[in-house]
Coordinates of C-alpha atoms and ligand atoms in Angstrom, one line a residue:
V8 CA 0.4 -0.1 -0.1
R9 CA 1.3 3.1 -1.1
K10 CA 1.5 6.4 1.7
F11 CA 1.0 9.8 0.1
P12 CA 1.1 13.1 1.8
A13 CA -2.2 14.5 2.7
V14 CA -1.6 17.8 0.4
L15 CA -1.6 15.4 -2.4
L16 CA -4.2 13.1 -1.8
A17 CA -6.7 16.1 -1.0
S18 CA -5.8 17.5 -4.4
A19 CA -6.2 14.5 -6.0
L20 CA -9.7 14.6 -4.3
L21 CA -10.5 17.8 -5.2
A22 CA -9.3 17.6 -9.1
G23 CA -11.9 15.0 -9.6
G24 CA -9.7 12.3 -9.2
H25 CA -7.1 13.9 -11.7
A26 CA -4.2 13.4 -9.3
S27 CA -4.3 9.6 -8.5
W28 CA -2.0 6.8 -8.4
A29 CA -1.6 3.2 -8.9
E30 CA -5.0 3.4 -11.0
S31 CA -5.9 1.7 -14.5
L32 CA -6.0 4.2 -17.4
A33 CA -5.5 4.6 -21.0
I34 CA -3.9 7.7 -22.9
F35 CA -6.3 8.2 -26.0
G36 CA -5.3 10.0 -28.9
A37 CA -1.9 11.2 -28.6
T38 CA 1.4 10.8 -30.6
I39 CA 3.0 8.0 -29.3
I40 CA 7.0 8.7 -29.4
D41 CA 8.3 5.2 -27.5
G42 CA 11.9 5.8 -27.5
T43 CA 12.7 2.8 -29.6
G44 CA 13.4 4.6 -32.5
A45 CA 10.7 3.4 -34.3
A46 CA 8.4 6.1 -35.9
P47 CA 6.0 7.9 -34.0
L48 CA 2.4 6.5 -33.3
K49 CA -0.1 8.4 -34.5
D50 CA -3.7 8.4 -32.8
G51 CA -2.2 6.0 -30.5
V52 CA -3.7 4.3 -27.2
L53 CA -1.2 3.6 -24.2
V54 CA -3.0 1.3 -21.6
I55 CA -1.7 1.2 -17.9
E56 CA -2.6 -1.0 -14.6
D57 CA -0.7 -1.2 -11.8
G58 CA 2.1 1.0 -12.7
R59 CA 2.9 -0.7 -15.7
I60 CA 2.3 -0.3 -19.5
I61 CA 0.0 -3.5 -20.4
A62 CA -0.4 -2.4 -24.0
V63 CA 0.1 0.3 -26.5
G64 CA -1.3 0.3 -30.4
K65 CA -3.5 2.4 -32.4
R66 CA -7.0 3.3 -31.2
G67 CA -9.1 0.5 -31.6
I68 CA -6.8 -1.9 -29.5
R69 CA -8.8 -3.5 -26.5
V70 CA -9.2 -1.4 -23.3
P71 CA -10.6 -2.9 -20.1
A72 CA -13.8 -1.5 -19.6
N73 CA -12.8 -0.5 -15.8
H74 CA -9.9 1.7 -17.2
R75 CA -10.3 5.8 -16.6
R76 CA -9.7 7.4 -20.1
L77 CA -7.3 10.5 -20.6
E78 CA -8.1 12.1 -23.8
A79 CA -4.9 13.6 -25.2
A80 CA -5.9 13.9 -29.0
G81 CA -3.0 16.7 -30.4
K82 CA -0.1 16.2 -28.0
Y83 CA 2.7 13.9 -27.5
V84 CA 3.7 10.9 -25.4
I85 CA 7.0 10.1 -24.2
P86 CA 9.1 8.4 -21.8
G87 CA 10.2 10.4 -18.6
L88 CA 13.2 11.9 -19.1
M89 CA 16.2 10.9 -17.3
D90 CA 19.7 12.7 -16.5
A91 CA 22.4 10.4 -16.0
N92 CA 24.3 12.8 -14.0
V93 CA 23.1 15.0 -10.8
H94 CA 24.0 16.0 -7.7
L95 CA 20.9 16.3 -5.9
F96 CA 22.5 17.8 -2.7
L97 CA 25.7 19.8 -4.5
D98 CA 25.1 23.3 -2.4
F99 CA 27.8 22.5 0.0
F100 CA 28.9 25.6 0.3
P101 CA 29.7 26.7 4.2
L102 CA 26.8 28.7 4.6
T103 CA 24.2 26.3 3.9
L104 CA 25.6 23.3 5.4
A105 CA 26.2 25.0 8.5
R106 CA 22.3 25.6 8.3
F107 CA 21.4 22.7 6.9
E108 CA 23.6 19.9 8.4
D109 CA 21.2 18.0 9.9
R110 CA 18.4 18.2 7.2
V111 CA 20.2 17.0 3.5
D112 CA 18.2 14.1 3.5
E113 CA 15.6 16.5 3.2
I114 CA 17.2 18.7 0.7
V115 CA 17.8 15.6 -1.4
I116 CA 14.0 15.0 -1.3
E117 CA 13.4 18.8 -2.8
A118 CA 15.5 18.3 -5.5
S119 CA 14.4 15.3 -6.3
Q120 CA 10.7 16.6 -6.5
I121 CA 12.2 19.7 -8.8
A122 CA 13.8 17.5 -11.2
L123 CA 10.4 15.4 -11.0
K124 CA 8.0 18.5 -11.5
N125 CA 10.3 19.2 -14.8
G126 CA 10.2 15.8 -16.4
L127 CA 12.6 13.8 -14.8
T128 CA 11.5 11.0 -13.6
T129 CA 14.7 9.4 -12.9
V130 CA 17.9 10.3 -11.8
F131 CA 21.2 9.1 -11.3
D132 CA 23.0 10.8 -8.1
S133 CA 27.0 10.5 -9.1
W134 CA 28.2 12.1 -6.4
G135 CA 27.3 12.9 -2.7
P136 CA 26.7 12.5 1.0
R137 CA 25.7 8.7 0.5
A138 CA 23.5 7.8 3.9
D139 CA 21.5 11.0 3.2
L140 CA 20.9 9.8 -0.7
V141 CA 20.1 6.4 0.6
K142 CA 17.6 7.7 3.0
A143 CA 15.7 10.0 0.6
R144 CA 15.9 7.5 -2.2
D145 CA 14.2 4.8 0.5
A146 CA 11.8 7.4 1.2
I147 CA 10.9 7.6 -2.5
R148 CA 10.9 4.0 -3.2
A149 CA 8.5 3.4 -0.5
G150 CA 6.5 5.8 -1.2
T151 CA 6.4 7.9 1.8
S152 CA 8.1 11.1 -0.3
V153 CA 6.9 11.9 -3.8
G154 CA 10.2 12.7 -5.8
S155 CA 12.1 11.4 -8.9
R156 CA 13.5 8.0 -8.9
I157 CA 17.0 8.1 -7.4
Y158 CA 19.9 6.0 -8.3
L159 CA 23.2 6.7 -6.7
A160 CA 26.8 6.1 -6.2
G161 CA 27.3 8.3 -2.8
N162 CA 31.0 9.3 -2.5
I163 CA 33.7 9.3 -6.1
I164 CA 36.1 6.7 -5.1
G165 CA 38.9 8.5 -4.4
F166 CA 37.8 12.1 -4.0
G167 CA 37.8 14.0 -0.9
G168 CA 35.0 15.8 0.6
P169 CA 33.7 19.4 -0.2
Y170 CA 36.3 20.9 2.1
T171 CA 39.4 19.3 0.9
A172 CA 41.8 19.7 -2.0
S173 CA 39.5 17.7 -4.3
F174 CA 37.2 20.5 -4.3
F175 CA 36.7 23.9 -1.8
P176 CA 40.3 23.7 0.3
S177 CA 40.1 27.4 1.3
A178 CA 36.7 26.9 2.8
S179 CA 38.8 24.7 5.3
E180 CA 40.8 27.5 6.6
A181 CA 38.1 29.8 7.4
L182 CA 35.7 27.2 9.3
F183 CA 36.0 25.2 13.2
E184 CA 38.3 22.1 12.1
G185 CA 35.3 19.7 14.3
F186 CA 32.8 21.2 11.2
V187 CA 35.6 20.1 8.3
D188 CA 36.1 17.2 9.3
R189 CA 32.5 16.1 10.0
I190 CA 31.6 17.3 6.5
N191 CA 34.5 15.5 4.6
A192 CA 33.9 12.5 6.5
R193 CA 30.5 12.4 5.5
W194 CA 31.4 12.0 1.4
Q195 CA 34.7 10.3 2.1
E196 CA 33.8 7.1 4.6
N197 CA 35.8 4.7 3.7
V198 CA 36.7 5.4 0.3
G199 CA 38.4 8.9 0.4
P200 CA 41.8 9.5 -0.9
E201 CA 43.5 7.0 1.5
L202 CA 42.8 4.6 -0.8
L203 CA 45.4 6.4 -3.6
W204 CA 48.5 4.8 -1.3
M205 CA 47.1 1.3 -0.9
P206 CA 48.1 -1.6 -2.6
P207 CA 45.1 -3.4 -5.0
D208 CA 44.4 -5.8 -1.9
E209 CA 43.4 -3.2 0.3
V210 CA 41.4 -0.9 -2.1
R211 CA 39.6 -4.2 -2.8
R212 CA 39.0 -4.9 0.8
Q213 CA 37.5 -1.2 1.0
L214 CA 35.5 -0.9 -1.8
G215 CA 34.0 -4.4 -1.1
K216 CA 32.8 -2.8 2.4
Y217 CA 31.3 0.5 0.6
L218 CA 29.7 -1.6 -2.1
E219 CA 27.4 -3.0 0.7
T220 CA 26.3 0.3 1.9
G221 CA 23.5 0.7 -0.2
V222 CA 25.0 2.4 -3.5
D223 CA 23.7 1.0 -7.1
F224 CA 26.0 2.3 -8.9
L225 CA 30.2 2.8 -8.6
K226 CA 31.8 5.9 -9.5
Y227 CA 35.5 6.2 -9.2
G228 CA 38.1 8.8 -10.2
A229 CA 40.5 7.8 -13.2
T230 CA 41.5 11.5 -12.4
G231 CA 41.6 14.1 -9.8
H232 CA 39.5 16.8 -9.3
G233 CA 39.9 20.7 -8.3
G234 CA 43.2 21.8 -8.1
L235 CA 43.8 17.9 -9.0
E236 CA 42.2 16.9 -12.3
H237 CA 45.3 16.9 -14.3
Y238 CA 46.6 14.1 -12.2
I239 CA 46.1 10.4 -13.0
A240 CA 44.2 8.9 -9.7
F241 CA 44.4 4.9 -9.7
S242 CA 47.0 2.4 -11.7
P243 CA 45.4 0.5 -14.4
R244 CA 45.1 -2.4 -12.3
V245 CA 43.4 -0.9 -9.7
Q246 CA 40.9 0.7 -11.9
R247 CA 40.2 -2.7 -13.7
I248 CA 39.3 -4.0 -9.7
F249 CA 37.0 -1.1 -9.9
V250 CA 35.4 -2.6 -12.6
E251 CA 35.6 -6.1 -11.5
E252 CA 34.3 -5.6 -7.8
A253 CA 31.4 -3.7 -9.2
H254 CA 30.1 -6.0 -11.8
A255 CA 30.4 -8.8 -8.8
A256 CA 28.3 -7.0 -6.8
G257 CA 25.7 -6.8 -9.6
I258 CA 26.0 -2.9 -10.2
T259 CA 27.6 -0.7 -12.8
A260 CA 31.1 1.2 -12.9
Q261 CA 31.5 4.5 -14.2
S262 CA 34.9 6.9 -14.5
H263 CA 35.2 10.3 -13.7
T264 CA 37.8 11.9 -16.1
S265 CA 39.1 14.8 -16.7
S266 CA 42.3 14.5 -18.8
V267 CA 42.2 12.7 -22.1
E268 CA 44.6 9.9 -20.9
G269 CA 42.5 9.5 -17.8
L270 CA 39.6 8.8 -20.1
D271 CA 41.7 6.5 -22.6
L272 CA 43.0 4.4 -19.0
A273 CA 39.2 4.4 -18.1
V274 CA 37.8 3.1 -21.4
E275 CA 40.6 0.5 -21.3
A276 CA 39.6 -0.5 -17.6
G277 CA 36.3 -1.6 -19.1
V278 CA 33.7 1.2 -17.8
D279 CA 30.1 0.8 -18.2
I280 CA 29.8 4.6 -18.6
L281 CA 32.0 7.6 -19.4
Q282 CA 31.0 9.9 -17.2
H283 CA 31.5 13.4 -18.7
C284 CA 34.0 12.2 -21.5
D285 CA 34.0 15.6 -23.0
E286 CA 35.6 16.8 -20.0
T287 CA 39.2 16.9 -21.0
G288 CA 40.8 20.1 -19.8
N289 CA 41.7 23.7 -21.7
D290 CA 43.7 22.5 -24.5
H291 CA 43.7 18.7 -25.8
P292 CA 40.5 17.5 -27.4
I293 CA 39.9 13.4 -27.7
P294 CA 42.0 12.2 -30.0
A295 CA 40.7 10.3 -32.7
E296 CA 41.8 6.9 -31.7
T297 CA 40.4 7.1 -28.3
I298 CA 36.7 8.3 -29.9
G299 CA 37.5 5.0 -32.4
K300 CA 37.3 3.1 -28.9
I301 CA 34.9 4.5 -27.4
V302 CA 32.6 4.0 -30.5
E303 CA 33.5 0.7 -31.6
R304 CA 33.4 -0.5 -28.0
R305 CA 30.0 1.1 -27.8
I306 CA 30.9 2.8 -24.5
P307 CA 28.2 5.4 -23.5
C308 CA 29.3 8.5 -23.0
S309 CA 27.7 11.2 -20.9
L310 CA 28.1 14.7 -22.2
L311 CA 27.7 18.1 -20.3
A312 CA 27.1 19.9 -23.7
N313 CA 26.7 23.9 -23.5
T314 CA 24.5 25.6 -25.9
D315 CA 25.9 28.3 -28.4
K316 CA 24.9 31.3 -25.8
A317 CA 26.4 29.6 -23.2
L318 CA 29.7 29.4 -25.0
A319 CA 29.7 32.7 -26.0
W320 CA 29.8 33.9 -22.5
F321 CA 32.3 31.5 -21.7
A322 CA 34.8 32.2 -24.6
E323 CA 34.5 35.5 -23.4
Q324 CA 35.3 35.0 -19.9
A325 CA 38.8 33.0 -21.5
E326 CA 40.0 36.2 -23.1
N327 CA 41.3 36.9 -19.3
S328 CA 41.1 33.7 -17.8
P329 CA 42.4 30.5 -19.5
A330 CA 40.8 28.2 -17.3
Y331 CA 37.1 28.8 -19.4
K332 CA 38.6 27.3 -22.3
R333 CA 37.6 23.8 -21.0
F334 CA 34.2 24.6 -22.3
I335 CA 35.5 25.8 -25.7
T336 CA 37.3 22.0 -25.7
R337 CA 34.2 20.5 -24.3
D338 CA 32.1 21.5 -27.2
I339 CA 34.7 20.3 -29.7
N340 CA 34.5 16.6 -27.9
D341 CA 31.0 17.2 -27.9
R342 CA 30.5 17.7 -31.5
A343 CA 33.2 15.1 -32.7
L344 CA 31.6 12.3 -30.8
I345 CA 28.1 13.0 -31.7
A346 CA 29.5 13.0 -35.5
A347 CA 31.3 9.4 -34.7
G348 CA 28.3 8.0 -33.4
A349 CA 28.9 7.5 -30.2
E350 CA 26.2 6.4 -27.9
I351 CA 25.1 9.7 -26.1
L352 CA 23.7 10.1 -22.4
L353 CA 22.1 13.4 -21.2
S354 CA 24.2 14.7 -18.6
T355 CA 24.3 18.3 -16.5
D356 CA 26.3 17.8 -12.8
A357 CA 23.1 20.2 -11.8
G358 CA 22.1 20.7 -8.5
L359 CA 19.7 22.3 -6.1
F360 CA 21.6 25.8 -4.7
G361 CA 20.1 28.5 -2.1
A362 CA 19.8 32.0 -2.5
D363 CA 23.0 32.9 -0.7
T364 CA 25.1 30.5 -3.2
V365 CA 23.4 31.8 -6.8
G366 CA 23.3 35.6 -5.3
S367 CA 27.1 35.8 -4.9
A368 CA 29.8 36.7 -7.1
F369 CA 31.9 33.6 -7.2
W370 CA 28.5 31.9 -8.3
A371 CA 28.3 35.2 -11.3
S372 CA 31.9 34.2 -12.2
I373 CA 31.9 30.6 -13.0
V374 CA 28.4 29.8 -14.7
P375 CA 27.0 31.8 -17.2
P376 CA 24.1 34.4 -16.8
E377 CA 21.9 32.1 -19.2
D378 CA 21.7 28.7 -20.3
N379 CA 23.0 27.4 -16.8
L380 CA 23.3 23.7 -17.1
L381 CA 24.2 23.4 -13.2
L382 CA 20.4 24.5 -12.4
L383 CA 18.2 21.4 -11.4
G384 CA 14.8 21.5 -13.1
E385 CA 16.4 23.5 -15.7
G386 CA 19.4 22.3 -17.1
H387 CA 18.4 19.1 -18.9
F388 CA 16.1 21.1 -21.0
T389 CA 19.3 23.5 -22.0
W390 CA 21.0 20.0 -22.8
L391 CA 18.4 18.8 -24.9
R392 CA 18.8 22.2 -27.2
A393 CA 22.7 22.2 -26.8
V394 CA 23.0 18.8 -28.3
E395 CA 20.2 19.5 -31.0
E396 CA 22.5 22.9 -32.2
K397 CA 25.5 20.5 -32.5
G398 CA 23.9 18.7 -35.0
M399 CA 22.0 15.6 -33.5
Q400 CA 18.8 14.0 -34.9
P401 CA 15.9 14.5 -32.7
M402 CA 15.3 10.5 -32.3
D403 CA 18.9 10.2 -31.2
I404 CA 18.1 13.3 -28.7
L405 CA 15.3 11.6 -27.4
M406 CA 16.8 8.3 -26.9
A407 CA 19.9 10.0 -25.4
A408 CA 17.4 11.6 -22.4
T409 CA 15.6 7.9 -22.0
R410 CA 16.8 4.6 -23.4
N411 CA 20.2 5.1 -23.9
I412 CA 20.4 5.9 -20.0
A413 CA 18.2 3.1 -18.7
R414 CA 20.9 0.5 -20.8
A415 CA 23.8 2.4 -19.8
Y416 CA 22.9 1.5 -16.5
G417 CA 21.3 -1.5 -16.8
V418 CA 18.0 -0.7 -15.6
D419 CA 16.1 -1.1 -18.9
R420 CA 13.9 -4.0 -17.7
D421 CA 11.9 -1.4 -16.1
L422 CA 12.8 2.0 -17.6
G423 CA 13.6 3.7 -20.6
T424 CA 10.8 3.2 -23.0
L425 CA 7.2 2.9 -23.8
E426 CA 7.2 -0.6 -24.2
V427 CA 4.4 -3.4 -22.8
G428 CA 5.9 -4.6 -19.0
K429 CA 7.7 -1.3 -18.5
F430 CA 6.9 1.1 -15.6
A431 CA 4.4 3.8 -17.1
D432 CA 7.1 6.4 -16.5
L433 CA 5.6 9.2 -19.3
L434 CA 5.4 13.0 -20.1
I435 CA 2.4 14.1 -21.8
L436 CA 3.9 17.4 -24.4
D437 CA 1.7 19.7 -25.9
A438 CA 4.2 20.3 -28.5
N439 CA 6.6 17.9 -30.7
P440 CA 10.2 16.9 -29.0
L441 CA 11.0 15.5 -32.5
V442 CA 10.2 19.4 -34.3
S443 CA 12.1 21.6 -31.8
A444 CA 14.3 20.4 -28.3
D445 CA 12.6 23.3 -26.6
N446 CA 9.5 21.5 -27.2
Y447 CA 10.4 19.5 -24.1
R448 CA 9.5 22.3 -22.2
T449 CA 5.8 21.7 -22.9
I450 CA 5.0 19.3 -20.6
S451 CA 1.3 19.2 -19.5
L452 CA 1.4 16.0 -17.4
V453 CA 4.2 13.6 -15.9
M454 CA 3.4 10.0 -14.7
K455 CA 5.8 8.2 -12.5
E456 CA 4.6 4.2 -12.2
G457 CA 1.3 5.2 -13.3
Q458 CA 0.9 7.6 -11.0
I459 CA -0.3 11.1 -12.3
V460 CA 2.2 14.0 -10.4
E461 CA 0.6 16.7 -8.7
R462 CA 3.2 19.3 -9.8
D463 CA 1.5 22.2 -9.0
A464 CA 2.5 20.9 -5.2
L465 CA 6.0 20.8 -5.7
P466 CA 8.7 20.8 -3.9
T467 CA 6.5 20.0 -1.1
Q468 CA 9.0 21.6 1.3
R469 CA 11.3 24.8 0.3
L470 CA 14.4 24.6 2.1
L471 CA 17.2 25.8 -0.4
S472 CA 15.0 26.5 -3.6
Q473 CA 13.6 30.0 -3.8
D474 CA 12.0 30.7 -7.3
P475 CA 8.3 29.8 -7.4
S476 CA 8.4 29.3 -10.7
R477 CA 11.1 26.1 -10.2
Ligands
LIG21 ZN1 32.6 13.6 -12.3

């Protein structure tokens, strides 16, 4: 039995059953774009029972009499969108953590609700405080909280916490050490930078312990991060151990890389996903040889793709500060990977940020004023337009945001397409997403596991989010 917040139950009753759950219903008359790459089905019917799709076809297919009918003529039904790379708790700046240290799991829920409201029915959190993410994930899974379905990695193996050289070391100088140590430990647990010193068997032992703590996939740092991103982190044989141990535990392994050789090492280690494989620093795009391997071995590749407008801002900044050149190099990589036919995944790195952070001069210096990928609830729409600008075909864009991600993470038995047997995770759009990527914004309904999401009620609590339009 699913439990729902009273506010949703009340609004469901007031709306005459418009917000409902575990209901049998059929969507009539829309164009169904199922995410398999098949041609759109006009005037289609999609039948849903117990949260799953039980039939898809032309008008005229048999629909059981007890199913409520949802008329959607002139609209478009697509699979629920996914983001292969978010960070539901990313505002780790001291002001936020000092205020909300004990409520991080609630912020994770809030973030997942903003994602869901904006069409992301599933998100993959590739770096964050594991225990808080597990708590939020499990509450959503149990139906005690509403939110996007979460899969999580916890720490990036080998990375330090927020106030270390991996991220924001200068913060530690201004803060009391008890707080710094506590926050760092919450991210690192037993798989922080100390693993970089260990022989393979000890790494394997520590990793084994971590894989028993409820993580859904493994992400390791093939290179460092922050000021350390140009260094290779783990030897080839240790990188192979990460992949082996993840597979032995029945989960996927992915790499964090930030240089061309880091990327090639991860390819050779046999990872299942190359996370942000387009990030190779300021000056050196991915060599043709490595792109060839990625395409030939069909290794899914997530891109942090920026729009032309954002790239123009980055190019302007790069005139004074070479650090921004990385975004130009990313664009070169994105275009090369798309043109070569690599398996692309939508990825934003997005998170939820409080007013103090978004209003800071620091923030204004690191992200463009518009088309900012990092804003959860907004970044995925920006991404969809960005890859359209780079020449990706409309059906490929749709699959990069749905089926490809489900497959890459090994969850395509239940998710990613509108096929019989899968969860009824879907969006109804007012305009055709295959005509313009901006049409992904025309969401008129979000459904997750057969339940219509009461979008206006989300987020149910605002701790970090300020803007009521998000
Ligand atoms: Zn990463």
